XYZ file of C-alpha atoms in Angstrom:
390
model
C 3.991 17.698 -1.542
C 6.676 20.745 -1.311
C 4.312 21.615 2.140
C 4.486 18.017 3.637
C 8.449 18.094 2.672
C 8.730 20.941 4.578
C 6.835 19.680 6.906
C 9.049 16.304 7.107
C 12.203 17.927 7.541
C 11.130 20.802 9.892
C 10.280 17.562 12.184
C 13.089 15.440 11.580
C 15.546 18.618 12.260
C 13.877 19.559 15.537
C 13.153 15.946 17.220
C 16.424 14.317 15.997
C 18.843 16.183 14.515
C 19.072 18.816 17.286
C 18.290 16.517 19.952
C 21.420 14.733 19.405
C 23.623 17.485 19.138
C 22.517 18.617 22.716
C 24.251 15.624 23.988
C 27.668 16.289 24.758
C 28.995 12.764 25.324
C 27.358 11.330 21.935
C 29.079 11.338 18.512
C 27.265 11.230 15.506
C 29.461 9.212 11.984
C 27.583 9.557 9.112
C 28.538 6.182 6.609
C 27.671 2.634 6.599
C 29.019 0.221 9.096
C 30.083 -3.461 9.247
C 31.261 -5.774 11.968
C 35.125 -6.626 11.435
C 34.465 -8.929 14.697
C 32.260 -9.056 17.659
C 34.041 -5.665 19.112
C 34.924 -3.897 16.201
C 32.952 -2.263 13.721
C 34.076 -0.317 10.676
C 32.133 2.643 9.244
C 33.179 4.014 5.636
C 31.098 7.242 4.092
C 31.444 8.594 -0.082
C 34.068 11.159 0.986
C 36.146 8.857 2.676
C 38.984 6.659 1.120
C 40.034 5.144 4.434
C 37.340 3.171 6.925
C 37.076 4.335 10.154
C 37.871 1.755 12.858
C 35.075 1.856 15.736
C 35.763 -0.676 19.177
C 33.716 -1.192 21.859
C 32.817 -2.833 24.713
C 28.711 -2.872 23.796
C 27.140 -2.725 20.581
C 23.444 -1.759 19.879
C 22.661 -2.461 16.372
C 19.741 0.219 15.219
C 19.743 -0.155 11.209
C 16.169 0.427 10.479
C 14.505 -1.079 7.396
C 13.887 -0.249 4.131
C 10.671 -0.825 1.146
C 10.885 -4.800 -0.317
C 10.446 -4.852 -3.702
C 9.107 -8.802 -4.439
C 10.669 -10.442 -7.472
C 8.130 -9.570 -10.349
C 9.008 -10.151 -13.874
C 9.114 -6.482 -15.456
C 9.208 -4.327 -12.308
C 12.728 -3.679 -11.696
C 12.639 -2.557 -15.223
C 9.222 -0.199 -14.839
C 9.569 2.726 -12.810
C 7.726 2.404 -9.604
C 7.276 4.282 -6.237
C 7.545 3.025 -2.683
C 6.490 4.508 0.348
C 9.752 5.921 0.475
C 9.733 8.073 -2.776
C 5.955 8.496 -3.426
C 6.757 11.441 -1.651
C 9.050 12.840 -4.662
C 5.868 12.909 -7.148
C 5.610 17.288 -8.218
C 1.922 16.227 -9.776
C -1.110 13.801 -9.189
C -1.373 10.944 -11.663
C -4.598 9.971 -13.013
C -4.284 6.405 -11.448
C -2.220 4.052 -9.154
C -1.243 0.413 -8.934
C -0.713 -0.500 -5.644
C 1.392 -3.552 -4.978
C -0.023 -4.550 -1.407
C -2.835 -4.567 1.170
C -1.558 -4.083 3.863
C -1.224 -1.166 6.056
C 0.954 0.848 3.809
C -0.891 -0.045 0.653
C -4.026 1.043 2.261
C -2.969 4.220 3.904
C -1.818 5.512 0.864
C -4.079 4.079 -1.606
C -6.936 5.614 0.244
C -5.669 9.064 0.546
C -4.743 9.157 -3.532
C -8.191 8.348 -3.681
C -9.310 11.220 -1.937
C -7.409 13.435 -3.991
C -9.024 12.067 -6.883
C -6.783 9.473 -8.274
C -8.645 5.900 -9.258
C -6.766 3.136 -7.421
C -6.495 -0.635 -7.608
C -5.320 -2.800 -4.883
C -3.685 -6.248 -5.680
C -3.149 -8.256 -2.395
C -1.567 -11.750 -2.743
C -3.731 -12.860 0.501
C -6.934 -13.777 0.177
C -8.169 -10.784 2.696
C -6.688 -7.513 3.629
C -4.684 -6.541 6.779
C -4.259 -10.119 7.477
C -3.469 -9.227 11.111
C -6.452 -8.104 12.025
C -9.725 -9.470 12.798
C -11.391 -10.999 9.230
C -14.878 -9.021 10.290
C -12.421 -5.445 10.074
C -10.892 -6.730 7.181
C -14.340 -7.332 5.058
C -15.801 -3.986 6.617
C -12.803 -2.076 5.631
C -12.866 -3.536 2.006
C -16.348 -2.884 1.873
C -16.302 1.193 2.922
C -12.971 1.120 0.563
C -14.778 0.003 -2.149
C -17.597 2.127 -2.025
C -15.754 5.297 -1.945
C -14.526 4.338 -5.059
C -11.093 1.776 -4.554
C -10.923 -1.245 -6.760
C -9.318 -4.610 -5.304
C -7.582 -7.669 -6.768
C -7.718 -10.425 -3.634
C -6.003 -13.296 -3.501
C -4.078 -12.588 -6.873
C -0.791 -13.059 -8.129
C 1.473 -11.060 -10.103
C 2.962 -12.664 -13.343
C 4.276 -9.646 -15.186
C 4.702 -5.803 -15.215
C 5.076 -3.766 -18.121
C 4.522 -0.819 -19.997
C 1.749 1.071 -21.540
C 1.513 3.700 -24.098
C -0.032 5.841 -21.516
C 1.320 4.055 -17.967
C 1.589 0.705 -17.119
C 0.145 -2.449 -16.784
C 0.020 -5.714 -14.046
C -0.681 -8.800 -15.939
C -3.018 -10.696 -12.922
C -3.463 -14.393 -11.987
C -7.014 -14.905 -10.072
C -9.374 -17.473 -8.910
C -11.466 -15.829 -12.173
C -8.574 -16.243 -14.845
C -5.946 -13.955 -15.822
C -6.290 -10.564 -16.091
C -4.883 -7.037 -17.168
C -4.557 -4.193 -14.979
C -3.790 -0.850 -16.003
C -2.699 2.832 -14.278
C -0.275 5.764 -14.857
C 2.049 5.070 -11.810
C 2.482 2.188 -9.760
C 3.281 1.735 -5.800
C 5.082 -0.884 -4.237
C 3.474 -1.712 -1.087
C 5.055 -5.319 -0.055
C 5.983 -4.860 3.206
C 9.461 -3.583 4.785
C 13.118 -5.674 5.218
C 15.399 -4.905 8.003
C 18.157 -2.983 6.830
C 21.124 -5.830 7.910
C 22.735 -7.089 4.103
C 26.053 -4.428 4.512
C 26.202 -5.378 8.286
C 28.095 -8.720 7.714
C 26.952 -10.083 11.082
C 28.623 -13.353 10.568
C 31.501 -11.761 11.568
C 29.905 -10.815 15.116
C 28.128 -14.272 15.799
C 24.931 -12.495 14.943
C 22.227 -14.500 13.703
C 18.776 -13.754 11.713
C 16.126 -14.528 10.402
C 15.040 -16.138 6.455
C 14.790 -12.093 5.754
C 17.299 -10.514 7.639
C 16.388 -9.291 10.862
C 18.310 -9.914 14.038
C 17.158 -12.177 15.981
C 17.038 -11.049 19.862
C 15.608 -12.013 23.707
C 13.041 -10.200 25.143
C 15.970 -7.896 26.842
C 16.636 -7.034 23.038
C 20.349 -9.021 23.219
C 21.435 -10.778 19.735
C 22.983 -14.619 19.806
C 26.127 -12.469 20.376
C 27.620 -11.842 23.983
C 27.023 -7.573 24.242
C 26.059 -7.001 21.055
C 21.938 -5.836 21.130
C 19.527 -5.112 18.747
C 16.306 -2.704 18.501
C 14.187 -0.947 15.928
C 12.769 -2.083 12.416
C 16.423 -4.249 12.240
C 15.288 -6.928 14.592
C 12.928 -10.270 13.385
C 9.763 -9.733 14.389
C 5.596 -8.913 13.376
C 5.232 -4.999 13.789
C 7.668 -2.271 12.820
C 6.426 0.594 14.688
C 8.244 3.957 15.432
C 6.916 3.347 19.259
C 7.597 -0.103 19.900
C 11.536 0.967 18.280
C 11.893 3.618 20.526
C 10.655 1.061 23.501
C 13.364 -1.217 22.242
C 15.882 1.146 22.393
C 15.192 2.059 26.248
C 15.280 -1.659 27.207
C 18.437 -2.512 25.398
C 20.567 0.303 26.820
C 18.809 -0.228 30.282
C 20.118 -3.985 30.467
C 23.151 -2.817 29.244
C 23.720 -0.694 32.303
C 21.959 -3.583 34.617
C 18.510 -3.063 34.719
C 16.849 -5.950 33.824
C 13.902 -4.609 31.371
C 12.232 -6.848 28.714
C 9.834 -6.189 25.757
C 6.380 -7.062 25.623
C 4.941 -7.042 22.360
C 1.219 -8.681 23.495
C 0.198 -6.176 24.530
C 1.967 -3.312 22.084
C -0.420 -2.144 20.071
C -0.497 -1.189 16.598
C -2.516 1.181 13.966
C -3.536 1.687 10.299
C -4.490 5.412 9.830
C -6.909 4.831 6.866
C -10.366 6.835 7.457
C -12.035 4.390 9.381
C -8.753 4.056 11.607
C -8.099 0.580 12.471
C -6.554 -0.495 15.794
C -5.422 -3.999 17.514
C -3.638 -5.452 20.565
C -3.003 -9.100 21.747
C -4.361 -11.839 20.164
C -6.931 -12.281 17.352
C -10.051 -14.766 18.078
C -7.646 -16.954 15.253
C -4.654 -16.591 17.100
C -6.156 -17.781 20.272
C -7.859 -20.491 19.133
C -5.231 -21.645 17.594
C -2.851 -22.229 20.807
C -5.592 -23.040 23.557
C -8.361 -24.444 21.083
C -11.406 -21.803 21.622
C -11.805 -18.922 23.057
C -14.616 -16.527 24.078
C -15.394 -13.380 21.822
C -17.950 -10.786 20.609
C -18.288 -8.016 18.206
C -19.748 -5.178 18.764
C -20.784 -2.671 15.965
C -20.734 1.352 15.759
C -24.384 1.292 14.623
C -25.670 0.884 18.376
C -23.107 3.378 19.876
C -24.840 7.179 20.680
C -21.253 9.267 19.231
C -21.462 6.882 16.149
C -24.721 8.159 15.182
C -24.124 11.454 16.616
C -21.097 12.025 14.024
C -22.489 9.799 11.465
C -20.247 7.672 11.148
C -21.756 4.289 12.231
C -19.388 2.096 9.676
C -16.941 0.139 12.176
C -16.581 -2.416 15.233
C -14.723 -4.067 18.115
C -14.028 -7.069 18.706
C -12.823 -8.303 22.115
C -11.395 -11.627 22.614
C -11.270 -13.669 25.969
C -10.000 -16.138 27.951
C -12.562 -18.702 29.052
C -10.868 -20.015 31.622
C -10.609 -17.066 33.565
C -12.617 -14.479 31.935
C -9.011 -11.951 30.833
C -9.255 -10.051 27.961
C -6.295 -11.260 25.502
C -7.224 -9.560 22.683
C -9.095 -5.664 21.502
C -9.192 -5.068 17.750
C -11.148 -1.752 16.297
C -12.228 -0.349 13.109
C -13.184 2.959 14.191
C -12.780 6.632 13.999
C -10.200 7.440 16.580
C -9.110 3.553 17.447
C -5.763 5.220 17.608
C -6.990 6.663 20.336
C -9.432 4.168 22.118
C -7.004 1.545 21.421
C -4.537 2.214 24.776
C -7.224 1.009 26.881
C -7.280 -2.291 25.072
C -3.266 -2.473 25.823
C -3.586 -1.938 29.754
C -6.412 -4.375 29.498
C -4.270 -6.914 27.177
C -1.233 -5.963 29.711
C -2.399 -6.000 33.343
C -5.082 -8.702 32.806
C -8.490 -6.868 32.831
C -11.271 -9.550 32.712
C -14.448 -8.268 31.539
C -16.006 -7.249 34.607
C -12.825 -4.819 34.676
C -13.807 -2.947 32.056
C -17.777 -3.027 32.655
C -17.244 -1.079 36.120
C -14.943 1.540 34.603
C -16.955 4.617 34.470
C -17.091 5.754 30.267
C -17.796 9.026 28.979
C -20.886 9.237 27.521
C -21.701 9.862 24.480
C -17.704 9.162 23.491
C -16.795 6.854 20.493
C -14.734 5.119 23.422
C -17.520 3.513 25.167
C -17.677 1.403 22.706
C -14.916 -0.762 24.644
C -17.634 -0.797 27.742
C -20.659 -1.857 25.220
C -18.333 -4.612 23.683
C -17.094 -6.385 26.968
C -21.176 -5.547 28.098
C -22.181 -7.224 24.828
C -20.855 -10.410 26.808
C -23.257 -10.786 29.535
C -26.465 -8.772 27.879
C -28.212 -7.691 24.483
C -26.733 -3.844 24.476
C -29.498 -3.136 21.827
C -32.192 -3.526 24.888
C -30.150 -1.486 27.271
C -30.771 1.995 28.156
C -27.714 4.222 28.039
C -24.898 4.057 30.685
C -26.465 1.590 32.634
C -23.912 -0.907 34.120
């Protein structure tokens, strides 16, 4: 941990802290801020007995978000980590709770469990990484579960306590109640934009049920020059990329160039071991708004690099319009789908349609021709094709 630390603030030194500084015309206050109106903003740190009064002409509201810790009888009261202090642990505990299956929950979970922890998954859903395609979601569970990773599906927390030796979740299921037990939990529940200390009311800012900022695609608030970007604003993803894309579009309609986000085709990532990847829609998500769609799933067992690596466990699913044939949708559960995923956003983006992607030229044998086999996998049986053949 004292490595990664290191590691952490080596990083955060070198690609923000002295980044800023470099820029002359840019002023860094370090306290918490709140609007006194829709111009003026008031910023008050520890050392400070007086606020400091802030005007200006444009606001860009940039907050982040922080851990949510759900409303669980006994857990404010039990020591617990989030993906904000599990960094802080100077040992490895025997075993982990994990409050969450998401992407955090997972991503963490499994890499305790490769250092030889036992963990146990409770996910109030009845499937994990609900965004994703249900087909990743049962594979994943299923190579999670034989490495060793328990899970608690569609459960729901009634209390959390203490053990003599750690500390217990007291478990509502379709199969009765139950008792789980570890020596550390995790809160995994998601993230909350960091907006309670902004009082926005006094700006004309509005939100959302949990906080975040409500914006247009040019990133603008319900408030005339006030904007919004980052893990602060309502919306499905909180991604360091897709913040950083917000950020440039804000400040570029602020100085008149009309830019606006697109978050269909912004893609997104869970870095558990398969990786998981997905842009656009789901084949849910589609039906849902134009009533049925066109998709197939193609698995790692009949791609060349899968075998060649041995790792055949994994997928991709591409979704399409019928009507004209576009891919709306790529969702993987691969080794590198971080990678092989940015060809599913220019697809998802510019509008491929199948044929697109069929008479792009793949490398072969790469784990990213699996995008060709899928969107062949429409018009042919790939397991009676010879290789590269169009």
């Amino acid at each position: 941990m004292d490595g990664l630390k290191r590691y952490v603030e080596q990083a955060r030194e070198k690609k923000y802290e002295l980044v800023i500084k470099g820029y002359e015309n840019v002023t860094v206050i370090e306290g918490l801020g709140r609007f006194l109106d829709r111009k003026t903003v008031g910023v008050k740190n520890s050392n400070a007995e007086k606020e400091k009064i802030l005007s200006a002409k444009k606001i860009i509201i940039s907050t982040g978000s922080s851990p949510y810790v759900p409303e669980i009888e006994g857990l404010r009261e039990t020591q617990f980590f989030t993906s904000d202090t599990i960094w802080n642990l100077d040992y490895l505990p025997d075993s982990f709770i994990i409050i969450g299956g998401g992407a955090i929950g997972l991503e963490l979970g499994q890499a305790l469990l490769h250092l030889g922890s036992k963990v146990t998954v409770i996910e109030a859903m009845p499937s994990l990484l609900p965004m994703t395609e249900p087909e990743i979601s049962y594979m994943l569970k299923d190579i999670l579960s034989r490495e060793g990773m328990e899970f608690h599906t569609k459960a729901r927390i009634a209390r959390i306590g203490r053990t003599s030796k750690g500390k217990f979740a007291d478990i509502l299921t379709h199969d009765g109640k139950k008792r789980v037990e570890a020596e550390e939990i995790i809160v995994a529940s998601g993230r909350r934009p960091n907006t309670g200390y902004l009082e926005l009311k006094n700006a004309g800012v509005k939100t959302d049920q949990v906080g975040g900022i409500v914006t247009t695609p040019k990133m603008e608030t319900s408030s005339p020059n006030i904007y919004a970007a980052g893990d602060c604003v309502s919306k499905k993803m909180f991604l360091e990329t897709l913040a950083a894309r917000e950020g440039v579009i804000a400040v570029s309609n602020i100085f008149g160039e009309p830019l606006q986000i697109d978050y269909n085709s912004t893609a997104w990532a869970v870095f558990t071991n398969p990786q998981v990847a997905g842009v656009g829609m789901t084949e849910i998500e589609f039906s849902r708004t134009n009533g049925s769609c066109s998709c197939r799933t193609f698995y790692l067992k009949d791609l060349t690099m899968a075998s060649i690596i041995g790792e055949t466990d994994g997928l991709i699913k591409i979704t399409v319009d019928p009507k004209n044939n576009r891919v709306v949708g790529i969702h993987i559960l691969s080794p590198n789908a971080t990678d092989i995923i940015t060809e599913g956003s220019y697809a998802v983006k510019y509008g491929f349609t199948i044929g697109d992607i069929i008479s792009s030229s793949h490398i072969f044998p790469s784990l990213s021709e699996g995008i060709k086999l899928a969107a062949q996998s429409f018009l042919r049986d790939i397991s009676k094709m010879s290789c590269c053949v169009e």
